[in-house]
PDB file of C-alpha atoms in Angstrom:
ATOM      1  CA  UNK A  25      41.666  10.133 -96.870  1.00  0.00           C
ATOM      2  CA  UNK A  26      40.437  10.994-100.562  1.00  0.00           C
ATOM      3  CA  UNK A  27      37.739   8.534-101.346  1.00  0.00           C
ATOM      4  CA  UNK A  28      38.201   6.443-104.677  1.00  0.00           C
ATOM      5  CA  UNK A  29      35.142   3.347-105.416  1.00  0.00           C
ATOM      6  CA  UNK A  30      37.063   0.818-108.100  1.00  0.00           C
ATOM      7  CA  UNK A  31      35.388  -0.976-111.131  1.00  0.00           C
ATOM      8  CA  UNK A  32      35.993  -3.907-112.819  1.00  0.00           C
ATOM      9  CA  UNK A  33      39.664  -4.716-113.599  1.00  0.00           C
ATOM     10  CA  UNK A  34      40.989  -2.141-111.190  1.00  0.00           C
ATOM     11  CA  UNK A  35      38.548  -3.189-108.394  1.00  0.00           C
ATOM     12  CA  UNK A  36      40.303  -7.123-109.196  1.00  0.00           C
ATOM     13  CA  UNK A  37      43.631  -5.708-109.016  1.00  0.00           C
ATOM     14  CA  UNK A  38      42.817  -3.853-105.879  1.00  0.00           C
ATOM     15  CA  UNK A  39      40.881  -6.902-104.098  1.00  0.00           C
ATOM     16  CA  UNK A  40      43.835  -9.616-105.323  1.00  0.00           C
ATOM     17  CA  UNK A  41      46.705  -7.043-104.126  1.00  0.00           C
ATOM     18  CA  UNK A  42      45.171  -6.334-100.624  1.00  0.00           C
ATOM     19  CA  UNK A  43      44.105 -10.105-100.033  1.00  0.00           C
ATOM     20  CA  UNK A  44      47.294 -11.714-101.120  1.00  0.00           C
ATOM     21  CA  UNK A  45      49.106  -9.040 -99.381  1.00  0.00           C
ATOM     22  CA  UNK A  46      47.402  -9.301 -95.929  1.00  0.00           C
ATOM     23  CA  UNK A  47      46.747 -13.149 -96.403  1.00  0.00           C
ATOM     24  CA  UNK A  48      44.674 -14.407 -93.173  1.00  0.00           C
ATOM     25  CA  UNK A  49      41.172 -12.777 -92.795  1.00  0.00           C
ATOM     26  CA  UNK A  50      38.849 -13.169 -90.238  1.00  0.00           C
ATOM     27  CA  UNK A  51      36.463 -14.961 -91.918  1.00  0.00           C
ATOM     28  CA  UNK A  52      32.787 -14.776 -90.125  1.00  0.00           C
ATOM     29  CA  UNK A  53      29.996 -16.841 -90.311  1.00  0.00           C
ATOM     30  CA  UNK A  54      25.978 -17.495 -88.766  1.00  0.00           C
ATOM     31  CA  UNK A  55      25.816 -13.717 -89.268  1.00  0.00           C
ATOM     32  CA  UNK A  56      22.386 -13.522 -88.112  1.00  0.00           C
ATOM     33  CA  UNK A  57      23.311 -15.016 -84.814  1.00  0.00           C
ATOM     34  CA  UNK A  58      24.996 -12.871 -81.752  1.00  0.00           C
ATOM     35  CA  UNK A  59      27.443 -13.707 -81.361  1.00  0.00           C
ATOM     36  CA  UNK A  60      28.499 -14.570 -84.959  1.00  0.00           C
ATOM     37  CA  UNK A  61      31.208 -17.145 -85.449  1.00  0.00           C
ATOM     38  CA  UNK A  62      34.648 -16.046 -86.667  1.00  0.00           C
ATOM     39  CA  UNK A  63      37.800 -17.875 -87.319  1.00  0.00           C
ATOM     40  CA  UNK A  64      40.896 -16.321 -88.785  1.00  0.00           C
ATOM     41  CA  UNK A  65      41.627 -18.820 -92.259  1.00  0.00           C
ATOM     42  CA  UNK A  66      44.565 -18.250 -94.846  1.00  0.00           C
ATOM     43  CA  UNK A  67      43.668 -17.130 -98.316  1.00  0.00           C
ATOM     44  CA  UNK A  68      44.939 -19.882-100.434  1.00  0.00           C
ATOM     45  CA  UNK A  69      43.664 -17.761-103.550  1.00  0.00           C
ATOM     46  CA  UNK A  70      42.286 -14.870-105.717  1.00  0.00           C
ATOM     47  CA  UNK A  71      40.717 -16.158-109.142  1.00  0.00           C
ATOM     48  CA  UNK A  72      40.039 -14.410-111.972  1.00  0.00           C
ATOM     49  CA  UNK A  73      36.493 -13.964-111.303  1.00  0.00           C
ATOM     50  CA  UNK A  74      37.414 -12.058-107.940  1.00  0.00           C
ATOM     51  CA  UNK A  75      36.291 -15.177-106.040  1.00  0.00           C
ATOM     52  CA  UNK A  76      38.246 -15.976-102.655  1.00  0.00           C
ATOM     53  CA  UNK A  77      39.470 -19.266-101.857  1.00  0.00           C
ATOM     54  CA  UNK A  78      40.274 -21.219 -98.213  1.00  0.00           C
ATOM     55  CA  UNK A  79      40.467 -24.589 -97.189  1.00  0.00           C
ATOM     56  CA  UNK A  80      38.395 -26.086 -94.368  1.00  0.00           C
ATOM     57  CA  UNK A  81      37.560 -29.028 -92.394  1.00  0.00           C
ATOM     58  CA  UNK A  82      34.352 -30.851 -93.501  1.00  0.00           C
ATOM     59  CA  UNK A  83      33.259 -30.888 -89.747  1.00  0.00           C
ATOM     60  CA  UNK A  84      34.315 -27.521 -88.989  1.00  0.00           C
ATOM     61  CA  UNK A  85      32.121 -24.737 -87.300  1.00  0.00           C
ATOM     62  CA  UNK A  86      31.758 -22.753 -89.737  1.00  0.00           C
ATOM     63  CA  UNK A  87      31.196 -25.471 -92.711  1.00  0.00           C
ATOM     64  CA  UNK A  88      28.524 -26.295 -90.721  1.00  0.00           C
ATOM     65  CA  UNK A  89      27.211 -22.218 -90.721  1.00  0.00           C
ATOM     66  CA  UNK A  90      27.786 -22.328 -94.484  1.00  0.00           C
ATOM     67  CA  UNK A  91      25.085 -25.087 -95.159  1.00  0.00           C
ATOM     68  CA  UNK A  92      23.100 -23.141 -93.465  1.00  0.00           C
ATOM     69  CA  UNK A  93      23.202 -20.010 -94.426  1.00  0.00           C
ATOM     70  CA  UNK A  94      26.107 -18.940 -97.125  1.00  0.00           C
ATOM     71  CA  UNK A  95      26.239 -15.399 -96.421  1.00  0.00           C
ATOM     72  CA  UNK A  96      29.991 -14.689 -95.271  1.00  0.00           C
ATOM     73  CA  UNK A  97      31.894 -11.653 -93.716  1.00  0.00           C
ATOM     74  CA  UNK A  98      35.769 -11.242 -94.863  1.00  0.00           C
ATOM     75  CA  UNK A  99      37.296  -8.576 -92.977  1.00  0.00           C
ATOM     76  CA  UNK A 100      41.248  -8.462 -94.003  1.00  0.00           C
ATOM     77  CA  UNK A 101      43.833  -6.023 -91.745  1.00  0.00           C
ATOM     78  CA  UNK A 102      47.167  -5.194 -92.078  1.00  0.00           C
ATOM     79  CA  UNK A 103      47.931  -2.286 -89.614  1.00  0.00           C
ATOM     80  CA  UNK A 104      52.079  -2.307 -90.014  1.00  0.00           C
ATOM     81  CA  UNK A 105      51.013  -1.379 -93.637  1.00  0.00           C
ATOM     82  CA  UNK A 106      47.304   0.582 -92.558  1.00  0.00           C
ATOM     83  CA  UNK A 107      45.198  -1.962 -95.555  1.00  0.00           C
ATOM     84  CA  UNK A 108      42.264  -2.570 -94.896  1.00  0.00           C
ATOM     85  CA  UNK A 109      39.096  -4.896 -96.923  1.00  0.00           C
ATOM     86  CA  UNK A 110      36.234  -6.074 -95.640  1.00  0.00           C
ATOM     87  CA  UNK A 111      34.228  -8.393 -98.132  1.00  0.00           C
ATOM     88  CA  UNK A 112      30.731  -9.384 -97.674  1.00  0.00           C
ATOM     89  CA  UNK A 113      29.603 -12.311-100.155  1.00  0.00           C
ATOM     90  CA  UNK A 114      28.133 -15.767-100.276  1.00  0.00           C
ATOM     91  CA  UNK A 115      30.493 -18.960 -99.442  1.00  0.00           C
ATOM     92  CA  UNK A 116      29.840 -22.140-101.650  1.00  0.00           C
ATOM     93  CA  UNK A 117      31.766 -25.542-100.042  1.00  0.00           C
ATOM     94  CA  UNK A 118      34.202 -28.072-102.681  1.00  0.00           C
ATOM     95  CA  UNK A 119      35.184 -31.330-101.964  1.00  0.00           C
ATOM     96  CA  UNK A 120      36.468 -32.499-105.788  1.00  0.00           C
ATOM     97  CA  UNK A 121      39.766 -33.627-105.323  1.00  0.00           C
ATOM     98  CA  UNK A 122      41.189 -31.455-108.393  1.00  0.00           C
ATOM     99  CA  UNK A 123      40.465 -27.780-107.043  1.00  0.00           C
ATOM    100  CA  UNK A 124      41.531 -29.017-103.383  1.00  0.00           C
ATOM    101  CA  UNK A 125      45.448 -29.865-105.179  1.00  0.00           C
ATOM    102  CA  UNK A 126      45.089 -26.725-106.924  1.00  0.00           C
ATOM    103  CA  UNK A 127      45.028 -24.855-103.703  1.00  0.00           C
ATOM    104  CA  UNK A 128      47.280 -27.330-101.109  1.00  0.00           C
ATOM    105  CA  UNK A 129      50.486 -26.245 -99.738  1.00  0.00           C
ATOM    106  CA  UNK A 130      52.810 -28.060 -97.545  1.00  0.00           C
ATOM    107  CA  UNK A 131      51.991 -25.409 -94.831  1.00  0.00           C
ATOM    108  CA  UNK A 132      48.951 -26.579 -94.891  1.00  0.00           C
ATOM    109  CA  UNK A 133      49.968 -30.067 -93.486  1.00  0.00           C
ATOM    110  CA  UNK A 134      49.582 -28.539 -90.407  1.00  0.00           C
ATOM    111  CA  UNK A 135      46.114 -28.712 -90.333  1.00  0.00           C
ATOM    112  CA  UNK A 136      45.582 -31.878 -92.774  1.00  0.00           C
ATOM    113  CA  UNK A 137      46.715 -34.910 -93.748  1.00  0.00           C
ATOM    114  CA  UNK A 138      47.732 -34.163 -97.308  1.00  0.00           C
ATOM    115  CA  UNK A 139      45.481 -33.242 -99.612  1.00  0.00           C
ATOM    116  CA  UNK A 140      43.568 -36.481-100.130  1.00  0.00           C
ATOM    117  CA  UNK A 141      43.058 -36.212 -96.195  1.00  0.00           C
ATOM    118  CA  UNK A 142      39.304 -37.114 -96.446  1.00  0.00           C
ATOM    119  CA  UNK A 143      38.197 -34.246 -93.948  1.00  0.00           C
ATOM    120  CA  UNK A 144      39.072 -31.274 -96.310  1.00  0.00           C
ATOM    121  CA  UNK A 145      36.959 -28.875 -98.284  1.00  0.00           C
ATOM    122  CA  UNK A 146      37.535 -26.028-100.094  1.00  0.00           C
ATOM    123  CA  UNK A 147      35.803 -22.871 -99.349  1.00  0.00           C
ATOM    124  CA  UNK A 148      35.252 -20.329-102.715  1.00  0.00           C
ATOM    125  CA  UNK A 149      33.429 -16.479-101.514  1.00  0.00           C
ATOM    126  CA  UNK A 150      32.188 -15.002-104.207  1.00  0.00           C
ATOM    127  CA  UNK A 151      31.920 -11.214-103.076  1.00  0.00           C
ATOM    128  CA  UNK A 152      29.052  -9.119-103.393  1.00  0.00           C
ATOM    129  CA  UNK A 153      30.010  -6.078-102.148  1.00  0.00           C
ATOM    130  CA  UNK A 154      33.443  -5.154-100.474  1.00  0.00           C
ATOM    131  CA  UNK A 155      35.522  -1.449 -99.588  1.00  0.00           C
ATOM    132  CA  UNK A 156      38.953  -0.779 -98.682  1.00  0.00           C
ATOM    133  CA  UNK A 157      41.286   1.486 -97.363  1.00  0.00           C
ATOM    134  CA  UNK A 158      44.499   2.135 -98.191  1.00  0.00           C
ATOM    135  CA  UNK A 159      47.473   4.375 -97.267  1.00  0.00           C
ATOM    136  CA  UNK A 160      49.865   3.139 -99.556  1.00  0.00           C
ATOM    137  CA  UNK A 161      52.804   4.961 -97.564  1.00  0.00           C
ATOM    138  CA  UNK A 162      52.637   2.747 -94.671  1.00  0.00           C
ATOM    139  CA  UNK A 163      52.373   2.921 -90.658  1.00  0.00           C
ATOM    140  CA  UNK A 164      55.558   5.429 -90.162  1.00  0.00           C
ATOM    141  CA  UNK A 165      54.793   7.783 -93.253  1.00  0.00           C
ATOM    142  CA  UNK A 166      51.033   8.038 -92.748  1.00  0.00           C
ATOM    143  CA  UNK A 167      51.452   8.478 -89.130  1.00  0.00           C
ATOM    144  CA  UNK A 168      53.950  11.650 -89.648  1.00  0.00           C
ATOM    145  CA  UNK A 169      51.609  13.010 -92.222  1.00  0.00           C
ATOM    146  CA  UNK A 170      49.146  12.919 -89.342  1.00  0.00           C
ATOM    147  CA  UNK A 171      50.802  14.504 -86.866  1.00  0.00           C
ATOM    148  CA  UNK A 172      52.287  17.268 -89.646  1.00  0.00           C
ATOM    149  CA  UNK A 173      48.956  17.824 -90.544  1.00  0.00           C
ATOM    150  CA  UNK A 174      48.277  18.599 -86.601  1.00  0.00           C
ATOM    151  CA  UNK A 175      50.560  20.747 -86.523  1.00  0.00           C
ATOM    152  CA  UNK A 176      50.185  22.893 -89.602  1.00  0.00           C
ATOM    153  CA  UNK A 177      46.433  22.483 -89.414  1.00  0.00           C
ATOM    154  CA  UNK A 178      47.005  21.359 -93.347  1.00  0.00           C
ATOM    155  CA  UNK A 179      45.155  18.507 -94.677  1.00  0.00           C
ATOM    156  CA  UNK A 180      47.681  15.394 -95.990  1.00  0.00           C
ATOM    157  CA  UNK A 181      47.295  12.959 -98.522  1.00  0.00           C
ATOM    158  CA  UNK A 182      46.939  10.300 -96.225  1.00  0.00           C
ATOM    159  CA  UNK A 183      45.784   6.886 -98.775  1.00  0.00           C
ATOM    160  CA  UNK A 184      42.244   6.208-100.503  1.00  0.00           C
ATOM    161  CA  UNK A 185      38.981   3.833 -99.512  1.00  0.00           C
ATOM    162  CA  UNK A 186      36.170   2.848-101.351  1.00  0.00           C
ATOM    163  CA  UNK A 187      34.089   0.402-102.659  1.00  0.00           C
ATOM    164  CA  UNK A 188      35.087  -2.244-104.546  1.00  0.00           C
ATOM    165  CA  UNK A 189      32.477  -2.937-107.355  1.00  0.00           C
ATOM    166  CA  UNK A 190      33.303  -6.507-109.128  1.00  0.00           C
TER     167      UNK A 190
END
């Protein structure tokens, strides 16, 4: 795997394309705790700023963990498609009305009552440092380049990583 760190607009393309790709992340919290606290959460959106966005029950956990202490882990995985991201950043909680529309879908009725339900937030990560990896052939392809690689003792092409800088 060829390594390949991202700036600016390409590091944005990369982060949007891998986290509305792979949607849910395990999204961890009280990181100076063991054990931390993690909780898989949708992501509802990437904003031009590179800035994650989830929504979240006021009383929650880890809303709770976040007024504590806002440092947050993202780690995203798709292994059908071998992407990878793990973001670490700082969380910051929303209750206005206007961003929490902006974000609501009917799948999330599952979880809330609309979105004037009176126990949601919305959750915006602002990353500070994040890296990927990336085959961009996919599970089968990558996994025969493997193997032929084995076998010929030649190295493949087998996808990128690197850091993400925002």
């Amino acid at each position: 795997m060829s390594t390949k760190n991202l700036s600016n607009q390409e590091a944005y393309d990369k982060l949007k394309e891998l986290a509305e790709s792979i949607d849910y992340a395990i999204f961890e919290t009280n990181l100076g705790a063991r054990p931390t606290h993690v909780i898989p959460m949708s992501t509802k959106k990437c904003d031009q700023e590179g800035s994650l966005w989830f929504l979240s029950n006021k009383d929650s956990d880890h809303n709770s963990f976040i007024h504590k202490d806002k440092d947050v882990q993202l780690l995203y995985s798709k292994p059908t498609a071998m992407e990878y991201m793990s973001i670490y950043g700082q969380a910051f909680i929303y209750n206005d009305l206007e961003t929490i529309k902006k974000l609501y879908t009917t799948s999330d009725d599952a979880w809330f009552n609309g979105p004037t339900d009176p126990n949601i937030t919305a959750i915006k990560v602002v990353p500070q440092e994040a890296h990927y990896w990336d085959t961009k052939d996919g599970m089968i392809t990558t996994l025969f380049k493997m193997g032929l690689g084995a076998l010929t003792g030649n190295k493949q092409d087998l996808g990128e990583s690197g850091d993400l800088d925002l």
